[in-house]
Coordinates of C-alpha atoms and ligand atoms in Angstrom, one line a residue:
M19 CA -1.5 46.4 -31.0
S20 CA -1.7 43.6 -28.7
D21 CA 0.0 40.3 -29.6
S22 CA -3.3 38.4 -29.8
K23 CA -4.5 40.7 -32.5
Q24 CA -1.0 40.4 -34.2
E25 CA -1.6 36.7 -34.3
Q26 CA -5.2 37.1 -35.6
Y27 CA -4.4 39.7 -38.2
P28 CA -0.7 39.9 -39.0
G29 CA 1.1 42.5 -40.8
V30 CA 0.7 45.6 -38.6
V31 CA 3.7 47.1 -37.4
M32 CA 3.6 50.7 -36.2
P33 CA 6.7 53.0 -36.7
K34 CA 8.8 53.0 -33.5
C35 CA 10.6 56.5 -34.0
E36 CA 10.4 59.2 -31.5
P37 CA 7.8 61.6 -32.3
L38 CA 8.8 65.2 -33.3
K39 CA 7.2 67.9 -31.2
I40 CA 5.9 69.7 -34.2
L41 CA 2.8 71.0 -32.7
K42 CA 4.7 72.7 -29.7
N43 CA 2.6 75.9 -28.4
Q44 CA -0.4 75.0 -30.4
K45 CA -4.0 74.5 -28.9
A46 CA -6.2 71.9 -30.4
L47 CA -9.8 70.8 -29.7
V48 CA -10.8 67.3 -30.9
T49 CA -14.5 66.5 -31.0
G50 CA -15.7 63.0 -30.0
A51 CA -12.2 62.2 -28.5
N52 CA -13.0 59.7 -25.9
S53 CA -13.3 56.9 -28.4
G54 CA -11.8 55.4 -31.4
I55 CA -10.4 57.9 -34.0
G56 CA -11.0 60.9 -31.9
K57 CA -9.1 59.4 -28.9
A58 CA -6.1 58.3 -31.2
V59 CA -5.9 61.6 -32.8
A60 CA -6.0 63.6 -29.5
I61 CA -3.3 61.6 -28.1
A62 CA -1.4 61.8 -31.1
L63 CA -1.7 65.7 -31.3
G64 CA -0.8 65.8 -27.5
E65 CA 2.2 63.4 -28.1
A66 CA 3.5 66.1 -31.0
G67 CA 3.3 68.9 -28.4
A68 CA -0.2 70.3 -28.6
D69 CA -2.3 71.2 -25.6
V70 CA -5.7 69.4 -26.3
V71 CA -9.5 70.1 -25.6
V72 CA -10.7 66.3 -25.4
N73 CA -14.3 66.8 -26.1
Y74 CA -16.9 64.1 -25.4
R75 CA -20.9 63.6 -25.1
S76 CA -21.0 60.9 -22.8
G77 CA -18.3 58.9 -21.0
E78 CA -16.6 61.1 -18.7
D79 CA -14.2 58.2 -17.3
S80 CA -12.7 57.5 -20.9
A81 CA -12.3 61.2 -21.7
Q82 CA -10.4 61.5 -18.5
E83 CA -8.3 58.5 -19.4
V84 CA -7.5 60.3 -22.7
V85 CA -6.6 63.6 -20.8
D86 CA -4.2 61.6 -18.5
K87 CA -2.5 59.8 -21.4
I88 CA -1.8 63.3 -22.9
K89 CA -0.5 64.7 -19.8
Q90 CA 2.1 62.0 -19.8
F91 CA 3.6 63.7 -22.8
G92 CA 3.9 66.9 -21.0
S93 CA 1.1 68.8 -22.8
K94 CA -2.0 70.4 -21.2
A95 CA -5.3 68.6 -21.6
I96 CA -8.8 69.2 -20.4
A97 CA -12.2 67.3 -21.0
H98 CA -15.1 69.1 -22.0
Q99 CA -18.6 67.6 -22.3
A100 CA -20.7 69.0 -25.2
D101 CA -23.0 67.8 -27.9
V102 CA -21.7 69.1 -31.2
S103 CA -25.0 69.4 -32.6
Q104 CA -26.2 71.9 -30.0
E105 CA -25.3 75.5 -31.1
D106 CA -25.3 76.8 -27.3
Q107 CA -23.1 73.8 -26.0
V108 CA -20.5 74.5 -29.0
G109 CA -20.4 78.2 -28.2
T110 CA -19.7 77.3 -24.5
M111 CA -17.1 74.9 -25.3
F112 CA -15.0 77.2 -27.4
K113 CA -15.6 80.0 -24.8
Q114 CA -14.0 77.9 -22.0
M115 CA -11.3 76.6 -24.4
I116 CA -10.1 80.1 -25.1
Q117 CA -10.3 81.2 -21.2
E118 CA -8.3 78.2 -20.6
F119 CA -5.8 78.0 -23.3
G120 CA -5.9 81.5 -24.6
T121 CA -7.1 80.5 -28.2
I122 CA -7.4 77.6 -30.9
D123 CA -5.1 76.7 -33.5
I124 CA -6.2 73.3 -34.4
L125 CA -9.8 71.9 -34.7
V126 CA -10.5 68.2 -35.4
N127 CA -14.0 67.8 -36.6
N128 CA -14.2 64.3 -35.5
A129 CA -17.5 63.3 -33.7
G130 CA -19.8 61.2 -35.9
L131 CA -22.1 58.4 -35.6
Q132 CA -24.4 55.9 -37.6
Q133 CA -28.1 55.1 -37.7
D134 CA -28.5 52.4 -40.4
A135 CA -31.7 51.4 -42.0
P136 CA -32.9 50.3 -45.3
F137 CA -33.9 53.5 -47.3
D138 CA -37.6 52.8 -47.3
Q139 CA -37.6 52.1 -43.5
M140 CA -35.4 55.1 -42.3
T141 CA -37.1 57.3 -40.0
L142 CA -36.7 61.1 -40.2
Q143 CA -35.3 61.0 -36.6
Q144 CA -32.5 58.7 -38.0
W145 CA -31.9 60.8 -40.9
N146 CA -31.7 64.1 -38.9
T147 CA -29.6 62.6 -35.9
V148 CA -27.0 61.6 -38.4
I149 CA -27.2 64.8 -40.5
N150 CA -27.2 67.0 -37.2
V151 CA -24.1 65.4 -35.8
N152 CA -22.0 64.5 -38.7
L153 CA -22.7 67.7 -40.8
T154 CA -24.3 70.4 -38.7
G155 CA -21.9 69.6 -35.7
Q156 CA -18.8 70.1 -38.0
F157 CA -20.4 73.5 -39.4
L158 CA -21.0 74.6 -35.8
C159 CA -17.5 73.8 -34.6
A160 CA -15.8 75.1 -37.8
R161 CA -17.5 78.4 -37.4
E162 CA -16.5 79.0 -34.1
A163 CA -12.9 78.0 -34.8
V164 CA -13.0 80.5 -38.0
R165 CA -14.2 83.3 -35.8
E166 CA -11.2 82.9 -33.5
F167 CA -8.8 82.4 -36.2
K168 CA -9.9 85.5 -38.0
R169 CA -9.8 87.5 -34.9
R170 CA -6.1 86.3 -33.9
G171 CA -4.5 86.1 -37.2
V172 CA -1.2 84.4 -37.8
V173 CA 1.2 84.0 -34.9
S174 CA 4.5 83.2 -36.7
E175 CA 6.1 81.7 -33.9
V176 CA 3.2 79.3 -33.6
S177 CA 2.4 78.4 -36.9
N178 CA 2.4 79.7 -40.6
A179 CA -1.2 79.4 -40.6
A180 CA -3.9 81.4 -38.4
G181 CA -5.7 77.9 -38.1
K182 CA -6.0 74.6 -39.1
I183 CA -9.3 72.5 -39.6
I184 CA -9.5 68.9 -40.3
C185 CA -12.8 67.2 -40.9
M186 CA -13.2 63.6 -40.3
S187 CA -14.9 62.5 -43.5
S188 CA -14.9 59.1 -44.8
V189 CA -14.3 57.0 -47.9
H190 CA -18.2 57.4 -48.2
E191 CA -17.7 61.1 -49.2
V192 CA -17.4 59.4 -52.8
I193 CA -18.5 55.7 -52.4
P194 CA -22.0 55.3 -52.3
W195 CA -23.2 53.1 -49.3
A196 CA -26.5 51.4 -49.6
G197 CA -28.3 50.9 -46.0
H198 CA -26.3 54.0 -44.8
V199 CA -28.0 56.9 -46.9
N200 CA -27.9 59.3 -44.1
Y201 CA -24.2 58.6 -43.5
A202 CA -23.2 58.9 -47.0
A203 CA -25.1 62.0 -47.6
S204 CA -23.6 63.5 -44.3
K205 CA -20.1 62.6 -45.4
G206 CA -20.6 63.9 -49.1
G207 CA -21.9 67.1 -47.3
V208 CA -18.7 67.2 -45.4
M209 CA -16.5 67.3 -48.4
L210 CA -18.2 70.3 -50.3
M211 CA -18.6 72.2 -47.0
M212 CA -14.8 71.6 -46.3
K213 CA -13.7 72.8 -49.7
S214 CA -16.3 75.6 -49.6
I215 CA -14.8 76.9 -46.4
A216 CA -11.3 76.2 -47.3
Q217 CA -11.9 78.4 -50.6
E218 CA -13.4 81.4 -48.5
V219 CA -11.1 81.5 -45.7
G220 CA -7.9 80.7 -47.4
P221 CA -7.0 84.6 -47.9
Y222 CA -6.9 84.6 -44.0
R223 CA -4.3 82.0 -43.8
I224 CA -6.7 79.2 -42.7
R225 CA -6.3 75.7 -43.7
V226 CA -9.3 73.3 -44.1
N227 CA -8.6 69.5 -45.3
S228 CA -10.5 66.2 -44.6
I229 CA -9.2 62.9 -43.7
A230 CA -11.1 60.3 -45.3
P231 CA -10.7 57.0 -43.5
G232 CA -11.6 53.6 -44.9
A233 CA -12.2 50.8 -42.4
I234 CA -10.6 51.8 -39.0
R235 CA -10.9 49.3 -36.1
T236 CA -13.2 51.3 -33.9
P237 CA -16.6 50.7 -31.9
I238 CA -18.6 52.3 -34.7
N239 CA -18.1 49.2 -37.1
T240 CA -17.2 46.3 -34.8
E241 CA -19.5 44.0 -36.7
A242 CA -17.1 44.5 -39.9
W243 CA -13.9 43.3 -38.1
S244 CA -14.9 41.2 -35.0
T245 CA -15.0 37.9 -36.4
P246 CA -12.4 36.1 -38.7
E247 CA -15.4 35.7 -41.3
A248 CA -16.3 39.4 -41.3
Y249 CA -12.5 40.3 -41.4
D250 CA -11.8 38.3 -44.3
S251 CA -15.1 39.6 -46.1
L252 CA -13.8 43.2 -45.3
M253 CA -10.4 42.5 -46.8
Q254 CA -12.0 41.9 -50.1
L255 CA -12.5 45.7 -50.1
V256 CA -8.9 46.6 -49.0
P257 CA -5.9 46.2 -51.6
Y258 CA -3.5 46.8 -48.7
K259 CA -5.0 43.8 -47.0
R260 CA -5.1 45.0 -43.4
I261 CA -7.5 46.9 -41.3
G262 CA -6.7 50.5 -40.6
E263 CA -5.8 51.3 -36.8
P264 CA -6.9 54.4 -35.1
E265 CA -3.3 55.3 -34.9
D266 CA -3.0 55.7 -38.5
I267 CA -5.5 58.4 -38.6
G268 CA -3.6 60.2 -35.7
R269 CA -0.5 60.3 -37.7
A270 CA -2.2 61.8 -40.8
A271 CA -3.9 64.3 -38.4
V272 CA -0.4 65.4 -37.0
W273 CA 0.8 66.0 -40.3
L274 CA -2.2 68.1 -41.6
A275 CA -2.2 70.0 -38.5
S276 CA 1.5 70.9 -38.9
D277 CA 3.4 73.3 -41.1
L278 CA 5.0 70.4 -42.9
S279 CA 1.6 70.2 -44.9
D280 CA 1.4 74.3 -45.1
Y281 CA 0.5 74.3 -48.9
V282 CA -2.2 71.6 -48.5
N283 CA -5.6 73.3 -48.5
G284 CA -9.2 72.0 -49.4
T285 CA -8.0 68.6 -49.9
S286 CA -9.3 65.1 -48.8
L287 CA -6.6 62.8 -47.4
F288 CA -7.7 59.3 -48.1
V289 CA -6.2 57.0 -45.5
D290 CA -8.0 53.6 -46.5
G291 CA -5.3 51.0 -47.7
G292 CA -6.6 51.5 -51.1
M293 CA -10.3 51.0 -50.5
T294 CA -11.1 53.8 -53.1
L295 CA -9.2 52.0 -56.0
Y296 CA -12.2 50.1 -57.1
P297 CA -10.8 46.8 -55.8
G298 CA -13.3 44.7 -57.5
F299 CA -11.3 45.7 -60.8
A300 CA -8.2 44.0 -59.5
T301 CA -9.5 40.9 -60.8
G302 CA -12.7 42.0 -63.2
G303 CA -13.6 44.6 -65.6
Ligands
LIG422 P1 -16.6 56.1 -32.3 O1 -18.2 55.5 -32.2 O2 -15.4 55.2 -31.6 O3 -16.5 57.4 -32.0 C1 -17.2 58.5 -32.1 C2 -17.1 59.6 -31.1 O4 -17.9 60.5 -31.4 C3 -17.4 59.1 -30.0 O5 -16.6 59.6 -28.9 C4 -18.8 59.8 -29.4 O6 -19.1 59.7 -28.1 C5 -18.6 60.8 -30.4 N1 -20.0 61.6 -30.6 C6 -21.1 61.0 -31.1 N2 -22.0 61.9 -31.2 C7 -21.7 63.0 -30.6 C8 -22.1 64.4 -30.3 N3 -23.4 64.7 -30.6 N4 -21.3 65.1 -29.7 C9 -20.2 65.0 -29.5 N5 -19.4 63.8 -29.8 C10 -20.5 62.9 -30.4 O7 -16.3 55.8 -33.8 P2 -14.9 56.3 -34.8 O8 -15.0 55.1 -35.8 O9 -13.9 56.7 -34.0 O10 -15.6 57.6 -35.7 C11 -15.0 58.9 -35.5 C12 -15.2 59.6 -37.0 O11 -14.6 58.9 -38.0 C13 -16.7 59.8 -37.2 O12 -16.9 60.9 -37.7 C14 -16.7 58.5 -38.4 O13 -17.9 58.8 -39.3 C15 -15.5 58.7 -39.1 N6 -15.0 57.4 -39.7 C16 -14.9 56.3 -39.0 C17 -14.5 55.0 -39.7 C18 -14.2 53.8 -39.2 O14 -14.0 52.9 -40.1 N7 -14.2 53.6 -37.9 C19 -14.4 55.3 -41.2 C20 -14.6 56.4 -41.9 C21 -14.9 57.7 -41.1

């Protein structure tokens, strides 16, 4: 975090210890990896030793920056342009990944967007766009990953599991969100999709989990943190009294992708500073 951010919003000190190469020899694909949370996750997986495909829909330069950063850790990385809501583009992306890297061990289904509107003004296009990217996009990528995990099975020198899928959900998989009905519906859908896939493919030693972030400082929600007034108002919702940084999610993803979490399957890991703890009840109720 830069000094200026520290001054404005004190209280964030990231651990400085050397990261373990706990994902060495693993191949990861992170969708929407040229911005925000996906970028931090891709870099954290690369730092932990994984080779990474950096998916992006637009913004080749920013995807290339992520690739360059991952290569500095000695891991391989390639950028791949694809819209996760398009079945043919997802199929091509997985084929190319398997050609380049041989297989996939870790999928991080991160790509997502918001198109907000009051409910009675929400267009079908806004509804469909959010569902198509946030939910159907995760289905399409997870299906390709599971096909490869089942084909290859467990390689015990690489991981105890045949594969790991991490779905980027949100606290809005459980917290209703007025004005964002399409987004909350997509994340609620991700929750039961994740759990149902986990139940179905667990016997193949495939682990499927979600990370449910709270308020993380990224371009998706700039208006919620970019002024001191907005930040103070946001903090009413966060018992831990700081905004999350994308790196907070990166570290959670490394753990969920690694054998350190080998018995964790079908769970949503809330990384939210306590946003789901009904903060209004700290003083009310
Ligand atoms: P962001 O806007 O910085 O990143 C979103 C990424 O998804 C971008 O790289 C974008 O290009 C990509 N993307 C969008 N549509 C795509 C498509 N069709 N195909 C491929 N890529 C596509 O936002 P972020 O905050 O980093 O969001 C990442 C994920 O985290 C999303 O799923 C979001 O719902 C979730 N999330 C974010 C927060 C938060 O506070 N920032 C909280 C909870 C959940």
